PDB file of C-alpha atoms and ligand atoms in Angstrom:
ATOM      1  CA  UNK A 176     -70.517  90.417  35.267  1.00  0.00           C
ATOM      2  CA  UNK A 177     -71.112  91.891  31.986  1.00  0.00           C
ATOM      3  CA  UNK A 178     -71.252  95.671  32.017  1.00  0.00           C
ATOM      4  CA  UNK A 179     -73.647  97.979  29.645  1.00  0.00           C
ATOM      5  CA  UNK A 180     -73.455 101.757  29.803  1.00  0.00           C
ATOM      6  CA  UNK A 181     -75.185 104.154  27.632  1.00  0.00           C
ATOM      7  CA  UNK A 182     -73.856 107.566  26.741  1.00  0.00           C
ATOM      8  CA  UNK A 183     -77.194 110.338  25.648  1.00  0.00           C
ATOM      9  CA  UNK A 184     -77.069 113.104  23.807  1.00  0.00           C
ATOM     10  CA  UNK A 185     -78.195 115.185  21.145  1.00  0.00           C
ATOM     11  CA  UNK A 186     -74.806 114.748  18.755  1.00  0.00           C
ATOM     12  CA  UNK A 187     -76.141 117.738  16.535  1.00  0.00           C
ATOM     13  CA  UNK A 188     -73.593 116.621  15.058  1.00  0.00           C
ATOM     14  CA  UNK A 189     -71.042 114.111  16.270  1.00  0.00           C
ATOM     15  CA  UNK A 190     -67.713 115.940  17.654  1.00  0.00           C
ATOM     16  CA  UNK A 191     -64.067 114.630  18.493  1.00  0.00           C
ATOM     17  CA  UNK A 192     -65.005 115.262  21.942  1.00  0.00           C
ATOM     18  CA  UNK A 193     -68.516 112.578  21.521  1.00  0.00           C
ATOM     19  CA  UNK A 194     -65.432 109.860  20.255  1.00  0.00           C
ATOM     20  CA  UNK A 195     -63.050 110.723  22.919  1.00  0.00           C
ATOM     21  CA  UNK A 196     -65.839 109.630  25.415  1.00  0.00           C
ATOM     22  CA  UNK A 197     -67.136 106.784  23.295  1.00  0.00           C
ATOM     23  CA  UNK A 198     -63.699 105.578  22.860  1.00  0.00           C
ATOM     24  CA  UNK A 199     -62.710 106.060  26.601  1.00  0.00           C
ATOM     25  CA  UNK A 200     -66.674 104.354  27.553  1.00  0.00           C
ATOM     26  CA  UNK A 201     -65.678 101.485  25.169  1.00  0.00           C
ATOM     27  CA  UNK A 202     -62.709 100.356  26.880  1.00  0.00           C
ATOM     28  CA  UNK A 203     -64.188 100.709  30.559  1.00  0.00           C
ATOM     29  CA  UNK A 204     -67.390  98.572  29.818  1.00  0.00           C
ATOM     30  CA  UNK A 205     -68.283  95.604  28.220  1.00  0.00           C
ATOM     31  CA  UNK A 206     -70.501  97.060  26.021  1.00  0.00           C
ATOM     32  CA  UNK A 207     -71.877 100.806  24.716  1.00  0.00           C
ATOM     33  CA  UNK A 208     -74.509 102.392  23.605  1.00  0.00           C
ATOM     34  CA  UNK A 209     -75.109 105.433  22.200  1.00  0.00           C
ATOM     35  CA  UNK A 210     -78.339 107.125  22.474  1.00  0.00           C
ATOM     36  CA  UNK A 211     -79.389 109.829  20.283  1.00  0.00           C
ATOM     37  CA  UNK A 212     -81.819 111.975  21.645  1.00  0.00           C
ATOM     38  CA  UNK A 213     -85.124 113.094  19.561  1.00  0.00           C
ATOM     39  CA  UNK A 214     -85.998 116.112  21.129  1.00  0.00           C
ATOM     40  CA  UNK A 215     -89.398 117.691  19.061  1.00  0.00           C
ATOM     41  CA  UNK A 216     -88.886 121.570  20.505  1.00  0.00           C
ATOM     42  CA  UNK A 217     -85.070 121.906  19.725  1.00  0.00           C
ATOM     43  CA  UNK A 218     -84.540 122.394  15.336  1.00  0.00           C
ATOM     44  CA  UNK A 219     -82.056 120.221  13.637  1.00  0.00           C
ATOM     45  CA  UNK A 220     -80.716 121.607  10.719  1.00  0.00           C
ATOM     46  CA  UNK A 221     -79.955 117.711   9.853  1.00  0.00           C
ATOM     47  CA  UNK A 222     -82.186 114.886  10.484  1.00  0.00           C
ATOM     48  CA  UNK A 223     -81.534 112.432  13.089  1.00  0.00           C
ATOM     49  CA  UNK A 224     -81.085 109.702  10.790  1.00  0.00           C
ATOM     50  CA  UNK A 225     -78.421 111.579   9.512  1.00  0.00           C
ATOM     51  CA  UNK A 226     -76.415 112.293  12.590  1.00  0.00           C
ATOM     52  CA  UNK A 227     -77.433 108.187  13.917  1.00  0.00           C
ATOM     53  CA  UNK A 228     -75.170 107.466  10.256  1.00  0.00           C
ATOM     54  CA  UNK A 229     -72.103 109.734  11.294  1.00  0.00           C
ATOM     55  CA  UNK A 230     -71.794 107.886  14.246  1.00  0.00           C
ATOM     56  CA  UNK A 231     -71.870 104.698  12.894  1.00  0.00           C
ATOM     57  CA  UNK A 232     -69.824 105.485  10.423  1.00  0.00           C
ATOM     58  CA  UNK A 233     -66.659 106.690  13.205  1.00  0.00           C
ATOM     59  CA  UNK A 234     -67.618 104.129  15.426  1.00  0.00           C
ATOM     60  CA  UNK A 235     -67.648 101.021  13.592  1.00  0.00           C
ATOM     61  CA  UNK A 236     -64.008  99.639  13.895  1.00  0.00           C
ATOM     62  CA  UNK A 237     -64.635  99.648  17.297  1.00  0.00           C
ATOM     63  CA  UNK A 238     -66.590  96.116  18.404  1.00  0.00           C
ATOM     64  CA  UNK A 239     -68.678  96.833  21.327  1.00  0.00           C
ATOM     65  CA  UNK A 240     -70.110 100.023  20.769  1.00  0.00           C
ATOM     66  CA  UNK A 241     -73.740 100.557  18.703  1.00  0.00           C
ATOM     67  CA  UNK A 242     -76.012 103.292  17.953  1.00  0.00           C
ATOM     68  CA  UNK A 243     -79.753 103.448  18.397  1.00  0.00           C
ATOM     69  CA  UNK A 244     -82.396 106.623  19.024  1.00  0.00           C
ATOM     70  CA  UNK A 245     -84.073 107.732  22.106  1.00  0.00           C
ATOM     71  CA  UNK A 246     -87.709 108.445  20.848  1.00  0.00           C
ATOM     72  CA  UNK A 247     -89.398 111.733  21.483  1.00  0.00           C
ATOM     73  CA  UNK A 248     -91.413 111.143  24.284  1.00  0.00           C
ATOM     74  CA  UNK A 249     -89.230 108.732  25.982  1.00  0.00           C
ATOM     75  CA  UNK A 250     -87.764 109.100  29.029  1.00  0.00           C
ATOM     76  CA  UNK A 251     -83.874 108.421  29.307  1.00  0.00           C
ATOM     77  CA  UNK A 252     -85.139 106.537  32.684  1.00  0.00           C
ATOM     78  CA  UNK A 253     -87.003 104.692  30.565  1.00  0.00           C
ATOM     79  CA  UNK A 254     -84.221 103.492  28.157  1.00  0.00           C
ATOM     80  CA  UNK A 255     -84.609  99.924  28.777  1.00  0.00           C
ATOM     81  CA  UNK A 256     -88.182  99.971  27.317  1.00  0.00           C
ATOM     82  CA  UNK A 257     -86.502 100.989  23.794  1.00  0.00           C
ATOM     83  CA  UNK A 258     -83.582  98.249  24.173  1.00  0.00           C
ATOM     84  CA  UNK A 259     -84.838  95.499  25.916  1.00  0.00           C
ATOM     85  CA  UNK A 260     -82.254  95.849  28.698  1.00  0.00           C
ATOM     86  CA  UNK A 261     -81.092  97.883  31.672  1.00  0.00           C
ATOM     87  CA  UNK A 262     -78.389 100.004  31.459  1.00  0.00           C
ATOM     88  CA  UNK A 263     -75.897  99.684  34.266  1.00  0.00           C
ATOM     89  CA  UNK A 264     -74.038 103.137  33.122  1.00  0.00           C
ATOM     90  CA  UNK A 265     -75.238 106.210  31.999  1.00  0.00           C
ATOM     91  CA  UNK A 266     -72.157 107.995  30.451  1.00  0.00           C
ATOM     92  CA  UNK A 267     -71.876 111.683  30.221  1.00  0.00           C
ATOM     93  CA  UNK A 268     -69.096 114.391  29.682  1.00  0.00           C
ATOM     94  CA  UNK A 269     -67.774 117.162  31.223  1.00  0.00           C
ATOM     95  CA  UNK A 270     -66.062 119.994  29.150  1.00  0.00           C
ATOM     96  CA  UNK A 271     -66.047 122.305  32.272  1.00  0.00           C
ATOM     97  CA  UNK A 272     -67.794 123.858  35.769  1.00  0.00           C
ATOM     98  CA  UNK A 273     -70.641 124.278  33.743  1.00  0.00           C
ATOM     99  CA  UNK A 274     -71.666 121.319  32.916  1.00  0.00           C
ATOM    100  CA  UNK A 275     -70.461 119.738  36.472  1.00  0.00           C
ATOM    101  CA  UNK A 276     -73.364 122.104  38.212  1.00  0.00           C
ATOM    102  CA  UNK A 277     -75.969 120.943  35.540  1.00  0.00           C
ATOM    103  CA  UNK A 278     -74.831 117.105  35.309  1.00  0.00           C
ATOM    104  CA  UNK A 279     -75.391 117.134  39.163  1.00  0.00           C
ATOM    105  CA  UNK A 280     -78.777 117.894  38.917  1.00  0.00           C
ATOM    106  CA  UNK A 281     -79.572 115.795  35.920  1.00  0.00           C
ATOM    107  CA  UNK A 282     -78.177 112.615  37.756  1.00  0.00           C
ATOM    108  CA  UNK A 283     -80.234 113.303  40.570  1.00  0.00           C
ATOM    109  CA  UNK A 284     -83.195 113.695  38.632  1.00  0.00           C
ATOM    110  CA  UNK A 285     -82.606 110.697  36.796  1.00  0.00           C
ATOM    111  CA  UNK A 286     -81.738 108.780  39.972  1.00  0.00           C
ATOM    112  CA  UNK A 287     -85.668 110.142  41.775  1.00  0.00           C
ATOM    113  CA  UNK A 288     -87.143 109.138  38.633  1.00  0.00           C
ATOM    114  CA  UNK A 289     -85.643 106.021  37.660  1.00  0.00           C
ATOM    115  CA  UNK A 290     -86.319 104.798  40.958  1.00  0.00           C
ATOM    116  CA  UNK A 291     -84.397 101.896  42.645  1.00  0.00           C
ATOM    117  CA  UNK A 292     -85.394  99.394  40.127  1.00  0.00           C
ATOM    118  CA  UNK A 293     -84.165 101.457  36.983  1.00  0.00           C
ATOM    119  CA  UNK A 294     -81.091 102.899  38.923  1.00  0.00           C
ATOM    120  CA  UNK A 295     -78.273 103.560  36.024  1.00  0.00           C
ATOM    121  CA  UNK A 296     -74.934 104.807  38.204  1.00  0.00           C
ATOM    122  CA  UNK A 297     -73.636 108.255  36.037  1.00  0.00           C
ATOM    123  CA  UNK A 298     -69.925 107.981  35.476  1.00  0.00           C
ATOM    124  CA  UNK A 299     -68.461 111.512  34.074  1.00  0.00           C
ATOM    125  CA  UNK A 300     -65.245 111.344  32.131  1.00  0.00           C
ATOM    126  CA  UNK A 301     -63.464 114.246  30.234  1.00  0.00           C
ATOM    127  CA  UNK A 302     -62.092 114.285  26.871  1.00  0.00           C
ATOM    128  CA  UNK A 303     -59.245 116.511  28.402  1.00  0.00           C
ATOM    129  CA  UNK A 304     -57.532 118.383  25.308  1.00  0.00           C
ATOM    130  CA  UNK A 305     -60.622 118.166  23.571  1.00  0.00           C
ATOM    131  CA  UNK A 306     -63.080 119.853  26.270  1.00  0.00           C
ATOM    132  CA  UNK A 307     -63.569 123.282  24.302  1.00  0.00           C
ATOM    133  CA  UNK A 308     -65.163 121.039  21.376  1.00  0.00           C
ATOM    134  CA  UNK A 309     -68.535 121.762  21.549  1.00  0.00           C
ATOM    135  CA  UNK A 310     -71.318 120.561  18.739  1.00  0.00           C
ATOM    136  CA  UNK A 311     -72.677 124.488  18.773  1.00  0.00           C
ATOM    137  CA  UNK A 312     -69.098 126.146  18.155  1.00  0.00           C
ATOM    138  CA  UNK A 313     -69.047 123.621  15.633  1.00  0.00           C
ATOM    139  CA  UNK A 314     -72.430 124.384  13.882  1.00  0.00           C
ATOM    140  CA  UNK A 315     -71.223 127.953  14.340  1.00  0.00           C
ATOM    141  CA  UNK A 316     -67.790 127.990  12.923  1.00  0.00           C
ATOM    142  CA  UNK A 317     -68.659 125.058   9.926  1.00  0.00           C
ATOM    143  CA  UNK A 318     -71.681 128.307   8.843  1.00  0.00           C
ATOM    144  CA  UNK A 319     -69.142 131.233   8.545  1.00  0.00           C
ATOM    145  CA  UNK A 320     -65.906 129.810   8.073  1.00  0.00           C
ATOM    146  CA  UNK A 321     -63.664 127.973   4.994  1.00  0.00           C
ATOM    147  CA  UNK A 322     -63.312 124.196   5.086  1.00  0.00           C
ATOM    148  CA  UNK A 323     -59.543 124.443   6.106  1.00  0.00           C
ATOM    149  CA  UNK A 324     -60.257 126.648   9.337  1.00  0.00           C
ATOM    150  CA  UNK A 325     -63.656 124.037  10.252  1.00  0.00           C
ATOM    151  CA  UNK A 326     -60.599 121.141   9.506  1.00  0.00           C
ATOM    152  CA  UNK A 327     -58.088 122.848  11.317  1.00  0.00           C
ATOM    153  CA  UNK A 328     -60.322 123.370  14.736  1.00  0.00           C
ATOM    154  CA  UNK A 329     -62.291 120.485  14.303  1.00  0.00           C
ATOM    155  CA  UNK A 330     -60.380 117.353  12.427  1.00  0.00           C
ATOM    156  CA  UNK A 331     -58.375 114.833  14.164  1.00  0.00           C
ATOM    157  CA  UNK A 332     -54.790 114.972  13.855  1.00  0.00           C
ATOM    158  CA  UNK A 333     -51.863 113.569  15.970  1.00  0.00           C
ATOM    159  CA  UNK A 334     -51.093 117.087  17.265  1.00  0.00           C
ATOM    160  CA  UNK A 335     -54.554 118.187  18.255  1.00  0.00           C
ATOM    161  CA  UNK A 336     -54.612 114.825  19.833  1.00  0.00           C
ATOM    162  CA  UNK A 337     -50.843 115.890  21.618  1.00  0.00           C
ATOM    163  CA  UNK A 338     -50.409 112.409  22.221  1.00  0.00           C
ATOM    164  CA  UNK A 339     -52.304 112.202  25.385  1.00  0.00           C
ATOM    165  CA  UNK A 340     -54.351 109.480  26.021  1.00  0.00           C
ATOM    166  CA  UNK A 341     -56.717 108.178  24.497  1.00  0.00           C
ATOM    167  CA  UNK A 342     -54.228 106.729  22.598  1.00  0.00           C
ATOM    168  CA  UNK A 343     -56.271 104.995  19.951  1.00  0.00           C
ATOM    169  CA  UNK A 344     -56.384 106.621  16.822  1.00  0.00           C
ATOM    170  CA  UNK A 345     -59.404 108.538  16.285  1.00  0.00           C
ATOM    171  CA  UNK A 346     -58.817 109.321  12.795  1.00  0.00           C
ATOM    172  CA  UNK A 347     -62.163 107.831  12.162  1.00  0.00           C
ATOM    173  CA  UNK A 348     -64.004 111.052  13.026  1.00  0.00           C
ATOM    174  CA  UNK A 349     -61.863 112.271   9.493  1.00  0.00           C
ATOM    175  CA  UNK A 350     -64.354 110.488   7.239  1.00  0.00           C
ATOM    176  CA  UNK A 351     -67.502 112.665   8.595  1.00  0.00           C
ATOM    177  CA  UNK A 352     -65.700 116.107   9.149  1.00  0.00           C
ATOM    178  CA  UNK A 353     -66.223 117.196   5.262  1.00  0.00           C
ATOM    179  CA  UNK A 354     -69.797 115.813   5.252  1.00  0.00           C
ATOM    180  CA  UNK A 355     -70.725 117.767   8.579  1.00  0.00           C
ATOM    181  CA  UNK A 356     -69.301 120.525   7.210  1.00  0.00           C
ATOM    182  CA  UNK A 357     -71.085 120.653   4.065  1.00  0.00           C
ATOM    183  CA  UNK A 358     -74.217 119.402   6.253  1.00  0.00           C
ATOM    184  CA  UNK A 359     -73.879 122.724   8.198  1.00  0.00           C
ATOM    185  CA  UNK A 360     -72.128 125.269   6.059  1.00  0.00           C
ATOM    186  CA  UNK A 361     -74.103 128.656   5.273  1.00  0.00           C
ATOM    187  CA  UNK A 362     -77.325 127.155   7.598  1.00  0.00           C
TER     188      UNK A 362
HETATM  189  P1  ADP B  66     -76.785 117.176  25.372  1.00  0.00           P
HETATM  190  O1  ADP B  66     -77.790 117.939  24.574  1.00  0.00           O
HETATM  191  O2  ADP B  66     -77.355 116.032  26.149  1.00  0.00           O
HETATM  192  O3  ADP B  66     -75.847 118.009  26.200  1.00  0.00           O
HETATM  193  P2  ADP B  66     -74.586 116.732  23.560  1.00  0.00           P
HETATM  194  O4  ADP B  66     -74.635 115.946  22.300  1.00  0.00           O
HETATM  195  O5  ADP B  66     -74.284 118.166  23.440  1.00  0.00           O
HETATM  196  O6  ADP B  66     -75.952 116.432  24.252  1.00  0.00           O
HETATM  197  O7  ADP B  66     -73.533 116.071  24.551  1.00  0.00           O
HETATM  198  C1  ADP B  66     -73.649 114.743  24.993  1.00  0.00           C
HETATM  199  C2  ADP B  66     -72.737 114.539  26.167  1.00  0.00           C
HETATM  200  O8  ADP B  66     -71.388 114.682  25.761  1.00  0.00           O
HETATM  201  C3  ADP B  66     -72.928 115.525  27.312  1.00  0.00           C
HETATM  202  O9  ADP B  66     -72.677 114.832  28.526  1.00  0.00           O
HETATM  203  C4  ADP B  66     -71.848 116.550  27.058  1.00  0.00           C
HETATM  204  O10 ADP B  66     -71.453 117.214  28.242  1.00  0.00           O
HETATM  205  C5  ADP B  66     -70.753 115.668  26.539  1.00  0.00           C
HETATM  206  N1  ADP B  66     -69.768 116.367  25.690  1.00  0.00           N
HETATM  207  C6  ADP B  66     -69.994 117.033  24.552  1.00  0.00           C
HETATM  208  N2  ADP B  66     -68.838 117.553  24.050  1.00  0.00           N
HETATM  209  C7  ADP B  66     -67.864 117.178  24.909  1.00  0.00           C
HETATM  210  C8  ADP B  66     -66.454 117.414  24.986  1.00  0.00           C
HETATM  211  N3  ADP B  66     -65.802 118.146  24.077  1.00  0.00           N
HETATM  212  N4  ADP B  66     -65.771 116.890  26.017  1.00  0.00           N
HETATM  213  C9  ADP B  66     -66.415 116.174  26.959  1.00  0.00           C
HETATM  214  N5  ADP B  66     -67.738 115.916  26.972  1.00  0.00           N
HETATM  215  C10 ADP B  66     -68.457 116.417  25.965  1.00  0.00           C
END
């Protein structure tokens, strides 16, 4: 049977750690989506059609995963009202403790609200030697410091990646890192 997860978030912006997960997500189910989340009280320095593009952009050599936008006002629960479909999968991350305590909750919210008919299973993965990437030390370190630091911290390069898996290449994420960073430099 043909599998569909989603993976939510803000992606304010996109990070190596969002691809890790996508790319891992992308070979465990048939097919992904990515939901980006508008969320009217939180202020984006950079529109969401803007951040919907990055991800497209480092996403689109890779066949089964698409993009599309959670509208404000929209329950995640009620996802398959935007796409047409139910989601057997939601897919989310975890960088540390942290986000295990919270991700608990939220799945059980999720699974009370959904109710039985809407029920999307949560599967956590990791993006292991990426889990300190975080879009807000991003946004932080692309406003005070020099493109070859932001590169440095941020890029994708075979020895950040220390061959461990995934093993694809995710040299895609390249192409956006000097537009985020002008995107977010000095805001
Ligand atoms: P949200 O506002 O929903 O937390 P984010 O865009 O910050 O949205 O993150 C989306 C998901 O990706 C969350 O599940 C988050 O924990 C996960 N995530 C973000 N960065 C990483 C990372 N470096 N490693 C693993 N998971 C991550």
């Amino acid at each position: 049977m043909s599998k569909l997860a989603i993976y939510p978030g803000s992606f304010n912006p996109v990070t190596i750690g969002h691809l890790s997960i996508i790319s891992k997500a992308a070979n465990l189910f048939d097919r992904l989506v990515v939901v980006v989340a508008e969320n009217p009280d939180k202020k984006y320095a950079v529109p969401i059609e803007q951040r919907v593009n990055w991800i497209n952009e480092i996403t689109k050599t890779i066949e089964n995963v698409s993009v599309t936008v959670l509208p404000s006002g929209v329950p995640l629960v009620r996802i398959s009202d935007v796409i047409h479909e139910k989601p057997d999968v939601i897919i989310r991350g975890l960088r540390n403790g942290n986000d295990l305590a919270y991700e608990m909750d939220q799945q059980k919210y999720n699974d009370m609200l959904g109710g039985v008919d809407r029920h999307m299973e949560t599967v956590f993965l990791t993006a292991q030697h990426f889990n300190h990437i975080s879009s807000s030390h991003l946004r932080e370190v692309a406003k005070l410091f020099p493109y070859e630091h932001f590169n440095l911290v941020f890029g994708w390069s075979a020895t950040t990646a220390c061959g461990m898996y995934p093993p694809d290449d995710l040299s895609n994420y390249n192409k956006v890192l000097f537009p985020i960073y002008e995107a977010y430099h000095g805001k």
